[in-house]
Short mmCIF file of C-alpha atoms in Angstrom, two decimals:
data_model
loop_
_atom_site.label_atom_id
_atom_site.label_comp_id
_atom_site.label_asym_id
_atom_site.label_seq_id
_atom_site.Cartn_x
_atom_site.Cartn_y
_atom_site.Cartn_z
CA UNK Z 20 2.82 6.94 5.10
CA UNK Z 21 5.25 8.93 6.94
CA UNK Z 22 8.65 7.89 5.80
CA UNK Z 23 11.79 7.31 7.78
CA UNK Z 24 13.34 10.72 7.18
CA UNK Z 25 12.32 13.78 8.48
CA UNK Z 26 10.72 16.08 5.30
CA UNK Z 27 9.58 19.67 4.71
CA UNK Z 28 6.54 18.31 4.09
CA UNK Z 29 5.89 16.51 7.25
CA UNK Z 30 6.99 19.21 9.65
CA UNK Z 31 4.58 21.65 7.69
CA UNK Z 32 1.78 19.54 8.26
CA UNK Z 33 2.41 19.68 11.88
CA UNK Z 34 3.08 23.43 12.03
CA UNK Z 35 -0.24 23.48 10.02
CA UNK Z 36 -2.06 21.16 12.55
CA UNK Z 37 -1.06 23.63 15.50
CA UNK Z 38 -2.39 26.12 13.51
CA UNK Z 39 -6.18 24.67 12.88
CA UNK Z 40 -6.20 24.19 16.42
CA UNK Z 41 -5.69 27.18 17.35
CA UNK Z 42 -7.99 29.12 14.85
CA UNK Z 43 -10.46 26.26 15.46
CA UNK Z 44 -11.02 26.47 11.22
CA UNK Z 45 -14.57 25.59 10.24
CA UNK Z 46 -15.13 22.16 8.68
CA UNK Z 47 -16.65 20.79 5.81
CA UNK Z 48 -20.21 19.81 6.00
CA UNK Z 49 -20.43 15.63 6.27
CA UNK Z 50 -23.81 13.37 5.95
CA UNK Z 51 -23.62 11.31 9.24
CA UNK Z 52 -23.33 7.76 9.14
CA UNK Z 53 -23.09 4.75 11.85
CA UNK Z 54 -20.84 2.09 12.22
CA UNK Z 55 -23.24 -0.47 11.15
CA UNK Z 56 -23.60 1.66 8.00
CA UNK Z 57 -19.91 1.24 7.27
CA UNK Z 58 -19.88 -2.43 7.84
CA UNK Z 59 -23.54 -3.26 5.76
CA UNK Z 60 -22.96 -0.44 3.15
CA UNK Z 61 -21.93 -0.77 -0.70
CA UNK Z 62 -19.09 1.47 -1.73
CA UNK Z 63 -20.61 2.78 -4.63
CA UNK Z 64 -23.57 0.15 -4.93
CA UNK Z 65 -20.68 -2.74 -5.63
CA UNK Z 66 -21.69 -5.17 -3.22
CA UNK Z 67 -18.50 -8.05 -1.51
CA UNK Z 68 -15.85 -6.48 -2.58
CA UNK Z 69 -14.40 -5.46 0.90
CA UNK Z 70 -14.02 -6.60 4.70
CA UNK Z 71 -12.60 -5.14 7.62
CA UNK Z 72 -8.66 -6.24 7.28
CA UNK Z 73 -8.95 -6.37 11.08
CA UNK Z 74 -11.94 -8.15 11.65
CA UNK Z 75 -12.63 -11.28 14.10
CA UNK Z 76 -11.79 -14.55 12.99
CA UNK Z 77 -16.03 -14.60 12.25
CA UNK Z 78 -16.07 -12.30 10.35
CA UNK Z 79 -12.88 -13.57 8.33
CA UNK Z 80 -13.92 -16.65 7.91
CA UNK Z 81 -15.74 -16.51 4.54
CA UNK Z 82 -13.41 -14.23 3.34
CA UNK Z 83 -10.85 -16.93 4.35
CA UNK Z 84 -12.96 -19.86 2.79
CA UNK Z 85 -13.26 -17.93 -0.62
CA UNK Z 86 -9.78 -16.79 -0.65
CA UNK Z 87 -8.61 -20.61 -0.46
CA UNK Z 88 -11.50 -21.50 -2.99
CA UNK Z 89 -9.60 -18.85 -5.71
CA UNK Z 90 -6.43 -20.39 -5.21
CA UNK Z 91 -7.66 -23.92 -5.57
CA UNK Z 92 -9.85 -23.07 -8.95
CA UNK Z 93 -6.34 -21.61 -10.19
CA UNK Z 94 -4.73 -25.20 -9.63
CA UNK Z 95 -1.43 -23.42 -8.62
CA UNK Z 96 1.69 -25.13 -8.95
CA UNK Z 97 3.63 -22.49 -7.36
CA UNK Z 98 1.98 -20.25 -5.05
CA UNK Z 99 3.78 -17.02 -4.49
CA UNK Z 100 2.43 -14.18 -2.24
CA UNK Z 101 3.97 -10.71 -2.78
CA UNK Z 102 2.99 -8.05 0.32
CA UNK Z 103 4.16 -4.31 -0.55
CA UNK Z 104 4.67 -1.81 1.79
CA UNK Z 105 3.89 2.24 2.05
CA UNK Z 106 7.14 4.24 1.72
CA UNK Z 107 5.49 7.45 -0.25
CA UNK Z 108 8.15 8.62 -2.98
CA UNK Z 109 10.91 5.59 -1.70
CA UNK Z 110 8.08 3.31 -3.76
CA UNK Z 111 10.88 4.09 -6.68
CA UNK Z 112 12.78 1.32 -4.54
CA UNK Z 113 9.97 -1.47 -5.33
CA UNK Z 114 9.36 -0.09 -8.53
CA UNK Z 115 13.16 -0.16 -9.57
CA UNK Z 116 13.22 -4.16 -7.89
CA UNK Z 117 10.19 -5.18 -10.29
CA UNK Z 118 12.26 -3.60 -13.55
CA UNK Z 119 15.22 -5.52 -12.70
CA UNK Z 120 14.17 -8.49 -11.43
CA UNK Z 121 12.14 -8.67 -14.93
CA UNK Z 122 15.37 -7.73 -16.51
CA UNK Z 123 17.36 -10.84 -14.26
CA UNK Z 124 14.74 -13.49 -15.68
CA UNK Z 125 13.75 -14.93 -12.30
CA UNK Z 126 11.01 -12.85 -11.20
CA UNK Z 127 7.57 -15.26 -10.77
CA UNK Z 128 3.84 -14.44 -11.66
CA UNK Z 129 2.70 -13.54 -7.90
CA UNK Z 130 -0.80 -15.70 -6.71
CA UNK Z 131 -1.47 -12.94 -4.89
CA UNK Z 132 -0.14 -8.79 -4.43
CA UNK Z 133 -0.56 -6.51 -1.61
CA UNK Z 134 -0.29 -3.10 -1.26
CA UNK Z 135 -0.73 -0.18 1.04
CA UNK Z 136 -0.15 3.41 0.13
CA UNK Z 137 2.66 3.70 -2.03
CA UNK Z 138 2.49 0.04 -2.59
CA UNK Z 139 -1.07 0.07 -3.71
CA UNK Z 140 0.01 1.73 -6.40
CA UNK Z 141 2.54 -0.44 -7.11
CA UNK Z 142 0.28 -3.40 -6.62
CA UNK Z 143 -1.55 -3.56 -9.92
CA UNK Z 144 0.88 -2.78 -12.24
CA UNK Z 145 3.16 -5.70 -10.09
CA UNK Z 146 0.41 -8.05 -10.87
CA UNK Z 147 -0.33 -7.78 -14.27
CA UNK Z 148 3.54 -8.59 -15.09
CA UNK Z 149 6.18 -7.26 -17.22
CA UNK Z 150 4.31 -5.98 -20.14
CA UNK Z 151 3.70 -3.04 -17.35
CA UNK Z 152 7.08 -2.30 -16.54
CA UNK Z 153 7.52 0.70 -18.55
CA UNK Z 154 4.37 2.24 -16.81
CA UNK Z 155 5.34 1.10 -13.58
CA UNK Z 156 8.67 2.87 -14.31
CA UNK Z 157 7.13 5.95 -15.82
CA UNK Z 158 5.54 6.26 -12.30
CA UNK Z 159 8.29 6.56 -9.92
CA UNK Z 160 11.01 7.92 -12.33
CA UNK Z 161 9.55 10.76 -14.82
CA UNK Z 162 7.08 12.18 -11.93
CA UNK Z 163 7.72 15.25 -9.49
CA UNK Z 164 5.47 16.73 -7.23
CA UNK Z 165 3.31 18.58 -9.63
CA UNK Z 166 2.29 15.84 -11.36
CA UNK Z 167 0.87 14.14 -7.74
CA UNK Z 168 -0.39 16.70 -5.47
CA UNK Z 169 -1.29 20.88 -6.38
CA UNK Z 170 -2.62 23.39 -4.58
CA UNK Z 171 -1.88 26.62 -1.56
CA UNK Z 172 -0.63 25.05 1.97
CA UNK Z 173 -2.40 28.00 3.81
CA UNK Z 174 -5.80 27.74 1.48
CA UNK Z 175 -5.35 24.08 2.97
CA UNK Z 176 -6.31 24.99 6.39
CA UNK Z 177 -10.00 25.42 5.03
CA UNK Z 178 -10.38 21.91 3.30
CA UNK Z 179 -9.63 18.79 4.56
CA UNK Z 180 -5.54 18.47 3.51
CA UNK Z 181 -3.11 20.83 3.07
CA UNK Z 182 -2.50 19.19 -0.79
CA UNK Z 183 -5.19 18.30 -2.99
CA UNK Z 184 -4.29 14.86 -4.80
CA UNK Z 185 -6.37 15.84 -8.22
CA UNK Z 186 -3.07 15.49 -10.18
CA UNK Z 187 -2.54 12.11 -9.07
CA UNK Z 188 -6.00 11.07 -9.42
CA UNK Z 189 -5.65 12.16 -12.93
CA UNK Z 190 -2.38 10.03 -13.47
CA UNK Z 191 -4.27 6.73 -12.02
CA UNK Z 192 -6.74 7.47 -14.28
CA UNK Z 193 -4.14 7.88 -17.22
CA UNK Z 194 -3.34 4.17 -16.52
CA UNK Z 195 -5.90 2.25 -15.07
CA UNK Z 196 -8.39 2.48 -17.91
CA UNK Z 197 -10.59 0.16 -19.81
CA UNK Z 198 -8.07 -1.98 -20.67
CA UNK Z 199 -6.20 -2.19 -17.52
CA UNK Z 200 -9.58 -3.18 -15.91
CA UNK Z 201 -10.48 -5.79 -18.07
CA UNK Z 202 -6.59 -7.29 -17.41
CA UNK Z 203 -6.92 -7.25 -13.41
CA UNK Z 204 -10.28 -9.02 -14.50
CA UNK Z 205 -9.35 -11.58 -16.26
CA UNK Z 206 -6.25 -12.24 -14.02
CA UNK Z 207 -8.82 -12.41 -11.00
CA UNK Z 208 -10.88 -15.03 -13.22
CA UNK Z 209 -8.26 -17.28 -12.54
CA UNK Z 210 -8.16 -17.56 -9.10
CA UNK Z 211 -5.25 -14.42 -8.49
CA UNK Z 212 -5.79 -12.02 -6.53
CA UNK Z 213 -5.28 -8.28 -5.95
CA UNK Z 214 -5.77 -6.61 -2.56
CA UNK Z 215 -5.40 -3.06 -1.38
CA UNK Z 216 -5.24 -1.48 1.88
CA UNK Z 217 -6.86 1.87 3.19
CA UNK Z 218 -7.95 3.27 6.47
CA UNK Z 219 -12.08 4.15 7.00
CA UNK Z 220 -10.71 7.25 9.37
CA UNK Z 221 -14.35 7.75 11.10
CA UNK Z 222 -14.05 4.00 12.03
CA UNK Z 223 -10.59 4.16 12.65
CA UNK Z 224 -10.23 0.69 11.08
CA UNK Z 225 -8.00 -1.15 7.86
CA UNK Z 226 -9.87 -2.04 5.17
CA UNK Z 227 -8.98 -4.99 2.59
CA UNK Z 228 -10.48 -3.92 -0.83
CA UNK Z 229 -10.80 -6.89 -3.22
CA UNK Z 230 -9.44 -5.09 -6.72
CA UNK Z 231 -10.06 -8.04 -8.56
CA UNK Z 232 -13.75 -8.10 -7.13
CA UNK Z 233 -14.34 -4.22 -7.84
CA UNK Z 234 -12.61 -5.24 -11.57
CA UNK Z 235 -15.01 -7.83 -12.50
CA UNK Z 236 -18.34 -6.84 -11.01
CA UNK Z 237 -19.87 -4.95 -14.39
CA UNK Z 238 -20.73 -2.33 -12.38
CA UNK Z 239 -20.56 1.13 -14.15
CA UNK Z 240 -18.83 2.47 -11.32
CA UNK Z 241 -16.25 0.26 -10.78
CA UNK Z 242 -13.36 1.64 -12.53
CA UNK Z 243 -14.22 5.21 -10.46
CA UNK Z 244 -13.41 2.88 -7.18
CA UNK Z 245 -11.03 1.12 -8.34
CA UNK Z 246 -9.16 4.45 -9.17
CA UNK Z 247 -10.07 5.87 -5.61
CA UNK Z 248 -9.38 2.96 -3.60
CA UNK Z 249 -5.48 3.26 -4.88
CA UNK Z 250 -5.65 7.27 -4.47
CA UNK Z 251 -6.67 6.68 -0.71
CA UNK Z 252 -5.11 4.26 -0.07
CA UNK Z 253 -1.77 6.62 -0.06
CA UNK Z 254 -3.23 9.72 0.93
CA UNK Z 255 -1.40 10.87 4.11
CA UNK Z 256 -3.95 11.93 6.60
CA UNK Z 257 -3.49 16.22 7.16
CA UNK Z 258 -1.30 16.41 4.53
CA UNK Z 259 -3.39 15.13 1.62
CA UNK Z 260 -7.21 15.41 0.65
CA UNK Z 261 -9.24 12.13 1.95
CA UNK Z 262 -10.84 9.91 -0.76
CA UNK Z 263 -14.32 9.71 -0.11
CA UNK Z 264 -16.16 7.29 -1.25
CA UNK Z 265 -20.17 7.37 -1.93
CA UNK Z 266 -22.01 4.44 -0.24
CA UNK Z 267 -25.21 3.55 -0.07
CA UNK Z 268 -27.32 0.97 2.70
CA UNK Z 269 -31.23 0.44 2.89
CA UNK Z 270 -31.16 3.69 0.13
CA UNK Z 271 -29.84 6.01 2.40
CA UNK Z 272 -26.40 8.15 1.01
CA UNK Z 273 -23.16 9.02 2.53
CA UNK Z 274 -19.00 9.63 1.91
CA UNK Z 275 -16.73 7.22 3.97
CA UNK Z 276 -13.31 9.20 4.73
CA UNK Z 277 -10.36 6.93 3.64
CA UNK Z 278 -6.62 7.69 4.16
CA UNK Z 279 -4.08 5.93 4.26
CA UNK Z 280 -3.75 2.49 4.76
CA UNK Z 281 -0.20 3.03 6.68
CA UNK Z 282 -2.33 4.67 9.22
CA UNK Z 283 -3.26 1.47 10.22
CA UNK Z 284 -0.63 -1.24 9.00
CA UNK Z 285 2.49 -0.82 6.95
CA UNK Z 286 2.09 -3.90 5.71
CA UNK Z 287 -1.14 -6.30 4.34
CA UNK Z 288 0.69 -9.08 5.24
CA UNK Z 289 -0.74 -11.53 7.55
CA UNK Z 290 -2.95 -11.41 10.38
CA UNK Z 291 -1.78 -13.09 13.46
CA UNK Z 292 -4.74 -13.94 14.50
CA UNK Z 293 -5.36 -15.77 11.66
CA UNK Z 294 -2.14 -17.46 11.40
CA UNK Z 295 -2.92 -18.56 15.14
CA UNK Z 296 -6.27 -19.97 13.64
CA UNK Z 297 -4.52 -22.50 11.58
CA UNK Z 298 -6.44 -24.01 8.83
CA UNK Z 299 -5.18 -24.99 5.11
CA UNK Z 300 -2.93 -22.37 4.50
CA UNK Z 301 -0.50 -25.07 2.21
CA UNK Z 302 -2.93 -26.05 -0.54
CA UNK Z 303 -1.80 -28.54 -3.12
CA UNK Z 304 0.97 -26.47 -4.81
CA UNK Z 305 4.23 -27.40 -5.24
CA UNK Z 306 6.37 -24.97 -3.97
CA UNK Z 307 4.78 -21.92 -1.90
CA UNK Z 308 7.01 -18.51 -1.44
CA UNK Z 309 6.11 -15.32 0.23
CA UNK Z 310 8.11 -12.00 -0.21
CA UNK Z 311 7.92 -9.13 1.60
CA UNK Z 312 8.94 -5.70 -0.04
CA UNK Z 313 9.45 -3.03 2.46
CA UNK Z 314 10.01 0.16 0.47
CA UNK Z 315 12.04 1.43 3.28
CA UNK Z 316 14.75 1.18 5.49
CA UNK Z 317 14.84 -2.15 7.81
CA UNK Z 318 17.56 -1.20 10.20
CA UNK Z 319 17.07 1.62 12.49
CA UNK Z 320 18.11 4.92 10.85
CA UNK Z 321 20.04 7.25 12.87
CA UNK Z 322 19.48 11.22 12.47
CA UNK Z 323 20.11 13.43 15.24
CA UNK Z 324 16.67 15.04 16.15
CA UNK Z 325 16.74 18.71 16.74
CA UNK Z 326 15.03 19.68 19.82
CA UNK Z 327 11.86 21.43 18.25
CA UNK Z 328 8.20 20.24 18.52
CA UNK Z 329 7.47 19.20 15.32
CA UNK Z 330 10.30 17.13 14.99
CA UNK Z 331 10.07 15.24 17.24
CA UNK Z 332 6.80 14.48 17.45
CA UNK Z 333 7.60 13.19 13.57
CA UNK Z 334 9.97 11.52 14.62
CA UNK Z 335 8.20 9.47 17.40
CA UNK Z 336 5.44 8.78 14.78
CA UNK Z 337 7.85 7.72 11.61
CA UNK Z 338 9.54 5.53 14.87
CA UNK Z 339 6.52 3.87 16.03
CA UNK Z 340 5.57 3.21 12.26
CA UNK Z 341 9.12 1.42 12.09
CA UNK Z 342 8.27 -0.64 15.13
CA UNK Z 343 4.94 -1.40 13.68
CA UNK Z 344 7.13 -2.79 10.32
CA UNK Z 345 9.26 -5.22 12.55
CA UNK Z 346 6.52 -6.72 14.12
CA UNK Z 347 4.71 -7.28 10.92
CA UNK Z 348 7.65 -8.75 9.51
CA UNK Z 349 8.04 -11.16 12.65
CA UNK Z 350 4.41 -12.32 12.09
CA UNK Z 351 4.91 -13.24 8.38
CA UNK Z 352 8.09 -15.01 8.93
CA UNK Z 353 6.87 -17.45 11.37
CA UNK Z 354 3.45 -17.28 9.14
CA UNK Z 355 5.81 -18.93 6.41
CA UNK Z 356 8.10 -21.27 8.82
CA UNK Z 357 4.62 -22.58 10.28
CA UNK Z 358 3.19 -23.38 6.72
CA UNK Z 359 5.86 -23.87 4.62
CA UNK Z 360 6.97 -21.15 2.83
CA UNK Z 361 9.82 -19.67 1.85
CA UNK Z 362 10.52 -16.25 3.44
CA UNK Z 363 11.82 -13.25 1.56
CA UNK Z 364 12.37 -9.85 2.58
CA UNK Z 365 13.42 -7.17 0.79
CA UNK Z 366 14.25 -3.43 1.72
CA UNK Z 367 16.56 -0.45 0.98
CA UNK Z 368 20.29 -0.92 2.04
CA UNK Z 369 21.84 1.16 4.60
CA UNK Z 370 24.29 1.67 1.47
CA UNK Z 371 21.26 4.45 0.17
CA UNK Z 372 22.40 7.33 1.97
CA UNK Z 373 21.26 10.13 -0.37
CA UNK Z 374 18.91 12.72 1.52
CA UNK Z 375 16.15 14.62 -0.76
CA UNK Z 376 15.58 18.25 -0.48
CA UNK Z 377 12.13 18.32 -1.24
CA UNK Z 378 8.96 15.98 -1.31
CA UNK Z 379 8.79 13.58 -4.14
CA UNK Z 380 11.99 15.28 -5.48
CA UNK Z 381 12.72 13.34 -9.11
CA UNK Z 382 16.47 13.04 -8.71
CA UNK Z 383 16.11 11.75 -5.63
CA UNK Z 384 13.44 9.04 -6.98
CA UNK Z 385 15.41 8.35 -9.96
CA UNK Z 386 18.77 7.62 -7.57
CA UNK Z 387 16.77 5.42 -5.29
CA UNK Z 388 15.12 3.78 -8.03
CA UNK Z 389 18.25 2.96 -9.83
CA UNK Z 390 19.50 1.47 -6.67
CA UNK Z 391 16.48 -1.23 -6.97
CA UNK Z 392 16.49 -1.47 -10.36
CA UNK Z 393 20.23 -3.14 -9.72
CA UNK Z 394 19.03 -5.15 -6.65
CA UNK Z 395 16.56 -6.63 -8.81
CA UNK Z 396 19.00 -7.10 -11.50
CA UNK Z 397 20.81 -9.57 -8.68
CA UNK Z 398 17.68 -11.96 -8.60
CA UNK Z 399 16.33 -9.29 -6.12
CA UNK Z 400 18.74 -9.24 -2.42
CA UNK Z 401 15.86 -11.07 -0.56
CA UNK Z 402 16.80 -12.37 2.82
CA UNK Z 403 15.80 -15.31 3.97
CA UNK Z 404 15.23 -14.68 7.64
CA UNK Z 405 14.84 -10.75 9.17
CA UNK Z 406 18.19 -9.19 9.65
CA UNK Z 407 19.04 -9.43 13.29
CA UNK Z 408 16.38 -12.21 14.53
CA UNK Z 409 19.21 -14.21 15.49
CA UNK Z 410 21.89 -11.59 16.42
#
């Protein structure tokens, strides 16, 4: 997603914008599809292993029943939800928090992990545990921008991103491979679960892809989606490729376009129209916790924005994304004071005030994951209630 500070690569991608406009650039072909296709098809011929994140409390509901049927087979005695938010290169922030917190001895197995756009690829290597901290670490701290996104900005205006994402599509790959699958597996066997946000851009809708589904379905395909679920899922719409995904319904073929889950909501928290439908969110564990990792900002951030187009039309956007944040935040505090959970959020300190010349700029990643890597090193700086709720 579109990050709190304005970047080189987010004003080019609006300078670019004006530009396809204005030369009206040709398209790719596409395969049409309806929106009845892209609720009945199979990504990939793997069949339950999504919904619509924003669906009607219908068309939750089973997703809702087997959700609570997991975490009753897994006989939790603590129950611990961990949500992760987008945040693009600042996802050295979570990372850094998971190192430390490892490092501090207090950090619990999660029940169940989150994640949307940089946080989906957080996500798995968060719920799998420590023995992936070095990976996880590898990630955010010994990557630059080669090694996640290649390619000419102005050949961009005649495919469908300005960057192609191949290089980080090969770095998934390098780590979620056999192995890896078989782990989120066997960890989804007992009643955990794994869930990843992206954006179905023709449908304009979030979608809630069950990893742990996709991971033990057999299918011969499944580690392919698996992969591109986590690539699109933080794969900034206009200034990265889409992920399409192959589907299939009633033997007819087609590509979904997903993006971004940010494009839709920051954070896979939890709905609040399903915390309005009540029901047995409480279970029979023993003590029930729910954390929040925003791999931003909380506070407002002050920068004065120059009068110029571009700017501040990214600066609206990255403002109404940080509006979108609060509100999420809101719903999963009361979420946890109506059922009994303890609240904790966690986000970069105002204290952070390094600025990065360029997009996913290593020193800059290394700095800000150093700075989490010590939070989590203090049991994590969670706070119990949102800053300034009460103020």
């Amino acid at each position: 997603m579109l990050l709190a500070r304005l970047r080189p690569l987010t004003r080019l991608v609006g300078a670019l914008a004006l530009l396809v406009a204005v030369t009206a650039c040709a398209s790719l072909p596409r395969t049409p599809y309806t929106e009845a296709d892209a609720t009945m098809g199979l990504p990939m011929g793997i069949p339950n292993v999504r919904i619509w994140a924003d669906g009607s409390l219908a068309e939750l509901g089973p997703a809702l029943r087997a959700f609570r049927a997991a975490r009753d087979q897994g006989g939790f005695r603590d129950y611990t939800i961990m949500a992760i938010s987008g945040g693009g290169e600042d996802g050295a922030y979570g990372a850094g928090l998971m190192n430390g917190w490892t490092r501090h001895g207090s950090r619990p197995q999660f029940s169940v992990v989150t994640g949307v756009s940089t946080g989906a690829l957080i996500a798995p290597f968060a719920f799998l545990g420590p023995a992936y901290d070095q990976q996880l670490a590898a990630v955010y701290t010994q990557t630059d921008f080669k090694d996640v996104l290649s390619g000419n900005p102005i050949a961009g205006l005649f495919r469908d991103g300005v960057y192609s994402t191949d290089p980080l599509r090969r770095m998934v790959a390098k780590y979620v491979d056999g192995p890896f699958l078989a782990r989120v597996a066997e960890e989804h066997r007992k009643g955990r679960r794994l869930l990843v946000l992206t954006t179905n851009l023709d449908a304009q809708r979030p979608v809630m892809w069950d990893m742990g589904a996709i991971a033990t379905s057999g299918n011969p395909h499944a580690i392919e989606l698996f992969r591109r679920v986590l690539v699109g899922s933080a794969s900034i719409p206009g200034a990265f490729e889409p992920m399409m995904i192959d589907v299939v319904r009633d033997g007819r073929s087609f590509q979904e376009m997903h993006v971004d889950g940010g494009t839709t909501m920051q954070v896979l928290a939890v709905p609040t129209k399903v915390a309005a439908a009540g029901g047995d969110f409480v279970g029979t564990a023993r003590t029930r916790n729910f954390y929040v990792l925003l791999n931003k900002k909380f506070s407002p951030d002050f920068d004065l924005t120059r009068r110029s187009t571009f700017v501040i039309a990214a600066r609206g956007f990255d403002t109404l994304m940080k509006s979108d944040t609060y509100g999420t935040v809101l719903d999963s505090y009361r979420f946890a004071q109506k059922y009994k959970y303890k609240f904790q959020l966690g986000f970069i300190p105002d204290s952070f005030t390094l600025k990065e010349e360029g997009v996913f700029e290593r020193s800059y990643m290394n700095a800000l994951y150093q700075v989490g890597y010590e939070a989590g090193l203090r049991g994590g700086d969670w706070h119990s209630v949102p800053p300034g709720l009460y103020n």
